[in-house]
Amino acid sequence: MEESSATLRQRRELLLRELPPFDAVLRGSLVERYKRCGKPGCKCAQGPGHGPKYYFSVSRTNERPVMAYVPQSDHARTVEYLSNYRRIRHILDELCDINRELLRRREAF
Ligand SMILES: [Zn+2]
């Protein structure tokens, strides 16, 4: 069943209220790395290595991805900001869908 235009506008309002703060965003991804230290007798030689250590990676058009070390103290916030970015993009897509549908119906935005 088709959503009424009133429902569409209502959903748009709700989406706007769910928007994460625009200043708390990061585009890219978090990379997990384990490293062997090479010290003789260290137990890491048998396992995957020390870690996980986190690196933030972002790619730009025509550029090689840039990696930056993320200290443990910044890990949670980095995860949150990456998630905010994806959420904002998702909400923008939804808003565009709603507006496109209203336009198609020749109704007021
Ligand atoms: Zn080690």
mmCIF file with all atom_site columns, C-alpha atoms and ligand atoms in Angstrom:
data_model
loop_
_atom_site.group_PDB
_atom_site.id
_atom_site.type_symbol
_atom_site.label_atom_id
_atom_site.label_alt_id
_atom_site.label_comp_id
_atom_site.label_asym_id
_atom_site.label_entity_id
_atom_site.label_seq_id
_atom_site.pdbx_PDB_ins_code
_atom_site.Cartn_x
_atom_site.Cartn_y
_atom_site.Cartn_z
_atom_site.occupancy
_atom_site.B_iso_or_equiv
_atom_site.pdbx_formal_charge
_atom_site.auth_seq_id
_atom_site.auth_comp_id
_atom_site.auth_asym_id
_atom_site.auth_atom_id
_atom_site.pdbx_PDB_model_num
ATOM   1   C  CA . MET A 1 1   ? 0.000  0.000   0.000  1.00 0.00 ? 1   MET A CA 1
ATOM   2   C  CA . GLU A 1 2   ? 1.213  3.470   -0.832 1.00 0.00 ? 2   GLU A CA 1
ATOM   3   C  CA . GLU A 1 3   ? 2.130  5.773   2.018  1.00 0.00 ? 3   GLU A CA 1
ATOM   4   C  CA . SER A 1 4   ? 0.036  8.915   2.171  1.00 0.00 ? 4   SER A CA 1
ATOM   5   C  CA . SER A 1 5   ? 1.829  12.178  1.548  1.00 0.00 ? 5   SER A CA 1
ATOM   6   C  CA . ALA A 1 6   ? 1.167  13.167  5.142  1.00 0.00 ? 6   ALA A CA 1
ATOM   7   C  CA . THR A 1 7   ? 2.888  9.982   6.310  1.00 0.00 ? 7   THR A CA 1
ATOM   8   C  CA . LEU A 1 8   ? 5.829  10.683  4.027  1.00 0.00 ? 8   LEU A CA 1
ATOM   9   C  CA . ARG A 1 9   ? 6.246  14.156  5.505  1.00 0.00 ? 9   ARG A CA 1
ATOM   10  C  CA . GLN A 1 10  ? 5.934  12.731  8.991  1.00 0.00 ? 10  GLN A CA 1
ATOM   11  C  CA . ARG A 1 11  ? 8.629  10.157  8.239  1.00 0.00 ? 11  ARG A CA 1
ATOM   12  C  CA . ARG A 1 12  ? 10.813 12.956  6.916  1.00 0.00 ? 12  ARG A CA 1
ATOM   13  C  CA . GLU A 1 13  ? 10.434 14.802  10.214 1.00 0.00 ? 13  GLU A CA 1
ATOM   14  C  CA . LEU A 1 14  ? 11.424 11.698  12.159 1.00 0.00 ? 14  LEU A CA 1
ATOM   15  C  CA . LEU A 1 15  ? 14.465 11.147  9.960  1.00 0.00 ? 15  LEU A CA 1
ATOM   16  C  CA . LEU A 1 16  ? 15.625 14.715  10.570 1.00 0.00 ? 16  LEU A CA 1
ATOM   17  C  CA . ARG A 1 17  ? 15.373 14.180  14.308 1.00 0.00 ? 17  ARG A CA 1
ATOM   18  C  CA . GLU A 1 18  ? 17.569 11.080  14.019 1.00 0.00 ? 18  GLU A CA 1
ATOM   19  C  CA . LEU A 1 19  ? 20.367 12.925  12.236 1.00 0.00 ? 19  LEU A CA 1
ATOM   20  C  CA . PRO A 1 20  ? 23.673 12.578  14.067 1.00 0.00 ? 20  PRO A CA 1
ATOM   21  C  CA . PRO A 1 21  ? 25.611 15.802  14.600 1.00 0.00 ? 21  PRO A CA 1
ATOM   22  C  CA . PHE A 1 22  ? 27.312 16.867  11.374 1.00 0.00 ? 22  PHE A CA 1
ATOM   23  C  CA . ASP A 1 23  ? 30.541 17.718  13.151 1.00 0.00 ? 23  ASP A CA 1
ATOM   24  C  CA . ALA A 1 24  ? 30.910 14.153  14.458 1.00 0.00 ? 24  ALA A CA 1
ATOM   25  C  CA . VAL A 1 25  ? 31.621 12.354  11.220 1.00 0.00 ? 25  VAL A CA 1
ATOM   26  C  CA . LEU A 1 26  ? 34.433 10.454  9.587  1.00 0.00 ? 26  LEU A CA 1
ATOM   27  C  CA . ARG A 1 27  ? 34.495 8.917   6.157  1.00 0.00 ? 27  ARG A CA 1
ATOM   28  C  CA . GLY A 1 28  ? 36.713 5.897   5.801  1.00 0.00 ? 28  GLY A CA 1
ATOM   29  C  CA . SER A 1 29  ? 37.259 2.672   7.640  1.00 0.00 ? 29  SER A CA 1
ATOM   30  C  CA . LEU A 1 30  ? 39.022 1.236   10.618 1.00 0.00 ? 30  LEU A CA 1
ATOM   31  C  CA . VAL A 1 31  ? 41.689 -1.348  9.914  1.00 0.00 ? 31  VAL A CA 1
ATOM   32  C  CA . GLU A 1 32  ? 42.802 -3.872  12.517 1.00 0.00 ? 32  GLU A CA 1
ATOM   33  C  CA . ARG A 1 33  ? 46.446 -4.974  12.604 1.00 0.00 ? 33  ARG A CA 1
ATOM   34  C  CA . TYR A 1 34  ? 48.458 -7.440  14.645 1.00 0.00 ? 34  TYR A CA 1
ATOM   35  C  CA . LYS A 1 35  ? 52.215 -7.225  14.736 1.00 0.00 ? 35  LYS A CA 1
ATOM   36  C  CA . ARG A 1 36  ? 55.013 -9.518  15.834 1.00 0.00 ? 36  ARG A CA 1
ATOM   37  C  CA . CYS A 1 37  ? 57.631 -7.582  17.740 1.00 0.00 ? 37  CYS A CA 1
ATOM   38  C  CA . GLY A 1 38  ? 60.501 -9.906  16.846 1.00 0.00 ? 38  GLY A CA 1
ATOM   39  C  CA . LYS A 1 39  ? 61.873 -10.040 20.400 1.00 0.00 ? 39  LYS A CA 1
ATOM   40  C  CA . PRO A 1 40  ? 63.367 -13.467 21.061 1.00 0.00 ? 40  PRO A CA 1
ATOM   41  C  CA . GLY A 1 41  ? 61.129 -15.609 23.282 1.00 0.00 ? 41  GLY A CA 1
ATOM   42  C  CA . CYS A 1 42  ? 58.091 -13.304 23.063 1.00 0.00 ? 42  CYS A CA 1
ATOM   43  C  CA . LYS A 1 43  ? 54.839 -15.250 23.050 1.00 0.00 ? 43  LYS A CA 1
ATOM   44  C  CA . CYS A 1 44  ? 53.624 -13.227 20.082 1.00 0.00 ? 44  CYS A CA 1
ATOM   45  C  CA . ALA A 1 45  ? 55.808 -15.361 17.816 1.00 0.00 ? 45  ALA A CA 1
ATOM   46  C  CA . GLN A 1 46  ? 53.339 -18.242 18.293 1.00 0.00 ? 46  GLN A CA 1
ATOM   47  C  CA . GLY A 1 47  ? 50.156 -16.206 17.997 1.00 0.00 ? 47  GLY A CA 1
ATOM   48  C  CA . PRO A 1 48  ? 48.795 -13.600 15.622 1.00 0.00 ? 48  PRO A CA 1
ATOM   49  C  CA . GLY A 1 49  ? 51.052 -10.921 17.170 1.00 0.00 ? 49  GLY A CA 1
ATOM   50  C  CA . HIS A 1 50  ? 50.463 -7.965  19.470 1.00 0.00 ? 50  HIS A CA 1
ATOM   51  C  CA . GLY A 1 51  ? 47.246 -6.112  18.987 1.00 0.00 ? 51  GLY A CA 1
ATOM   52  C  CA . PRO A 1 52  ? 44.809 -5.357  17.742 1.00 0.00 ? 52  PRO A CA 1
ATOM   53  C  CA . LYS A 1 53  ? 46.195 -1.975  16.785 1.00 0.00 ? 53  LYS A CA 1
ATOM   54  C  CA . TYR A 1 54  ? 43.851 0.251   14.844 1.00 0.00 ? 54  TYR A CA 1
ATOM   55  C  CA . TYR A 1 55  ? 44.465 2.394   11.824 1.00 0.00 ? 55  TYR A CA 1
ATOM   56  C  CA . PHE A 1 56  ? 42.097 4.773   10.191 1.00 0.00 ? 56  PHE A CA 1
ATOM   57  C  CA . SER A 1 57  ? 42.066 4.562   6.428  1.00 0.00 ? 57  SER A CA 1
ATOM   58  C  CA . VAL A 1 58  ? 40.484 6.925   3.973  1.00 0.00 ? 58  VAL A CA 1
ATOM   59  C  CA . SER A 1 59  ? 40.668 6.867   0.201  1.00 0.00 ? 59  SER A CA 1
ATOM   60  C  CA . ARG A 1 60  ? 40.266 9.820   -2.080 1.00 0.00 ? 60  ARG A CA 1
ATOM   61  C  CA . THR A 1 61  ? 39.773 9.937   -5.808 1.00 0.00 ? 61  THR A CA 1
ATOM   62  C  CA . ASN A 1 62  ? 43.062 9.522   -7.633 1.00 0.00 ? 62  ASN A CA 1
ATOM   63  C  CA . GLU A 1 63  ? 44.985 9.266   -4.398 1.00 0.00 ? 63  GLU A CA 1
ATOM   64  C  CA . ARG A 1 64  ? 46.370 6.371   -2.457 1.00 0.00 ? 64  ARG A CA 1
ATOM   65  C  CA . PRO A 1 65  ? 44.547 5.547   0.783  1.00 0.00 ? 65  PRO A CA 1
ATOM   66  C  CA . VAL A 1 66  ? 46.015 7.352   3.777  1.00 0.00 ? 66  VAL A CA 1
ATOM   67  C  CA . MET A 1 67  ? 46.471 5.365   6.973  1.00 0.00 ? 67  MET A CA 1
ATOM   68  C  CA . ALA A 1 68  ? 46.679 6.936   10.396 1.00 0.00 ? 68  ALA A CA 1
ATOM   69  C  CA . TYR A 1 69  ? 47.279 5.220   13.705 1.00 0.00 ? 69  TYR A CA 1
ATOM   70  C  CA . VAL A 1 70  ? 44.333 5.384   16.100 1.00 0.00 ? 70  VAL A CA 1
ATOM   71  C  CA . PRO A 1 71  ? 45.276 5.147   19.785 1.00 0.00 ? 71  PRO A CA 1
ATOM   72  C  CA . GLN A 1 72  ? 43.018 2.970   21.933 1.00 0.00 ? 72  GLN A CA 1
ATOM   73  C  CA . SER A 1 73  ? 41.707 6.112   23.657 1.00 0.00 ? 73  SER A CA 1
ATOM   74  C  CA . ASP A 1 74  ? 40.273 7.346   20.332 1.00 0.00 ? 74  ASP A CA 1
ATOM   75  C  CA . HIS A 1 75  ? 38.964 3.992   19.146 1.00 0.00 ? 75  HIS A CA 1
ATOM   76  C  CA . ALA A 1 76  ? 35.376 4.251   20.453 1.00 0.00 ? 76  ALA A CA 1
ATOM   77  C  CA . ARG A 1 77  ? 34.937 7.782   19.156 1.00 0.00 ? 77  ARG A CA 1
ATOM   78  C  CA . THR A 1 78  ? 36.357 6.842   15.760 1.00 0.00 ? 78  THR A CA 1
ATOM   79  C  CA . VAL A 1 79  ? 33.901 3.944   15.478 1.00 0.00 ? 79  VAL A CA 1
ATOM   80  C  CA . GLU A 1 80  ? 31.066 6.278   16.444 1.00 0.00 ? 80  GLU A CA 1
ATOM   81  C  CA . TYR A 1 81  ? 32.047 8.951   13.901 1.00 0.00 ? 81  TYR A CA 1
ATOM   82  C  CA . LEU A 1 82  ? 32.358 6.386   11.102 1.00 0.00 ? 82  LEU A CA 1
ATOM   83  C  CA . SER A 1 83  ? 28.916 5.098   11.994 1.00 0.00 ? 83  SER A CA 1
ATOM   84  C  CA . ASN A 1 84  ? 27.500 8.653   12.059 1.00 0.00 ? 84  ASN A CA 1
ATOM   85  C  CA . TYR A 1 85  ? 28.755 9.227   8.543  1.00 0.00 ? 85  TYR A CA 1
ATOM   86  C  CA . ARG A 1 86  ? 27.044 6.082   7.238  1.00 0.00 ? 86  ARG A CA 1
ATOM   87  C  CA . ARG A 1 87  ? 23.868 7.000   9.131  1.00 0.00 ? 87  ARG A CA 1
ATOM   88  C  CA . ILE A 1 88  ? 23.792 10.522  7.670  1.00 0.00 ? 88  ILE A CA 1
ATOM   89  C  CA . ARG A 1 89  ? 24.262 9.158   4.169  1.00 0.00 ? 89  ARG A CA 1
ATOM   90  C  CA . HIS A 1 90  ? 21.465 6.672   4.735  1.00 0.00 ? 90  HIS A CA 1
ATOM   91  C  CA . ILE A 1 91  ? 19.145 9.386   6.058  1.00 0.00 ? 91  ILE A CA 1
ATOM   92  C  CA . LEU A 1 92  ? 19.964 11.663  3.120  1.00 0.00 ? 92  LEU A CA 1
ATOM   93  C  CA . ASP A 1 93  ? 19.050 8.870   0.716  1.00 0.00 ? 93  ASP A CA 1
ATOM   94  C  CA . GLU A 1 94  ? 15.763 8.314   2.517  1.00 0.00 ? 94  GLU A CA 1
ATOM   95  C  CA . LEU A 1 95  ? 14.974 12.036  2.481  1.00 0.00 ? 95  LEU A CA 1
ATOM   96  C  CA . CYS A 1 96  ? 15.700 12.193  -1.242 1.00 0.00 ? 96  CYS A CA 1
ATOM   97  C  CA . ASP A 1 97  ? 13.410 9.220   -1.844 1.00 0.00 ? 97  ASP A CA 1
ATOM   98  C  CA . ILE A 1 98  ? 10.596 10.906  0.053  1.00 0.00 ? 98  ILE A CA 1
ATOM   99  C  CA . ASN A 1 99  ? 11.037 14.210  -1.771 1.00 0.00 ? 99  ASN A CA 1
ATOM   100 C  CA . ARG A 1 100 ? 11.245 12.473  -5.111 1.00 0.00 ? 100 ARG A CA 1
ATOM   101 C  CA . GLU A 1 101 ? 7.985  10.685  -4.364 1.00 0.00 ? 101 GLU A CA 1
ATOM   102 C  CA . LEU A 1 102 ? 6.288  13.964  -3.350 1.00 0.00 ? 102 LEU A CA 1
ATOM   103 C  CA . LEU A 1 103 ? 7.573  15.547  -6.536 1.00 0.00 ? 103 LEU A CA 1
ATOM   104 C  CA . ARG A 1 104 ? 6.246  12.627  -8.561 1.00 0.00 ? 104 ARG A CA 1
ATOM   105 C  CA . ARG A 1 105 ? 2.823  13.135  -6.958 1.00 0.00 ? 105 ARG A CA 1
ATOM   106 C  CA . ARG A 1 106 ? 3.088  16.866  -7.753 1.00 0.00 ? 106 ARG A CA 1
ATOM   107 C  CA . GLU A 1 107 ? 2.530  17.603  -4.100 1.00 0.00 ? 107 GLU A CA 1
ATOM   108 C  CA . ALA A 1 108 ? 4.056  20.279  -1.958 1.00 0.00 ? 108 ALA A CA 1
ATOM   109 C  CA . PHE A 1 109 ? 7.352  19.340  -0.396 1.00 0.00 ? 109 PHE A CA 1
HETATM 110 ZN ZN . ZN  B 2 .   ? 56.006 -9.798  20.908 1.00 0.00 ? 1   ZN  B ZN 1
#
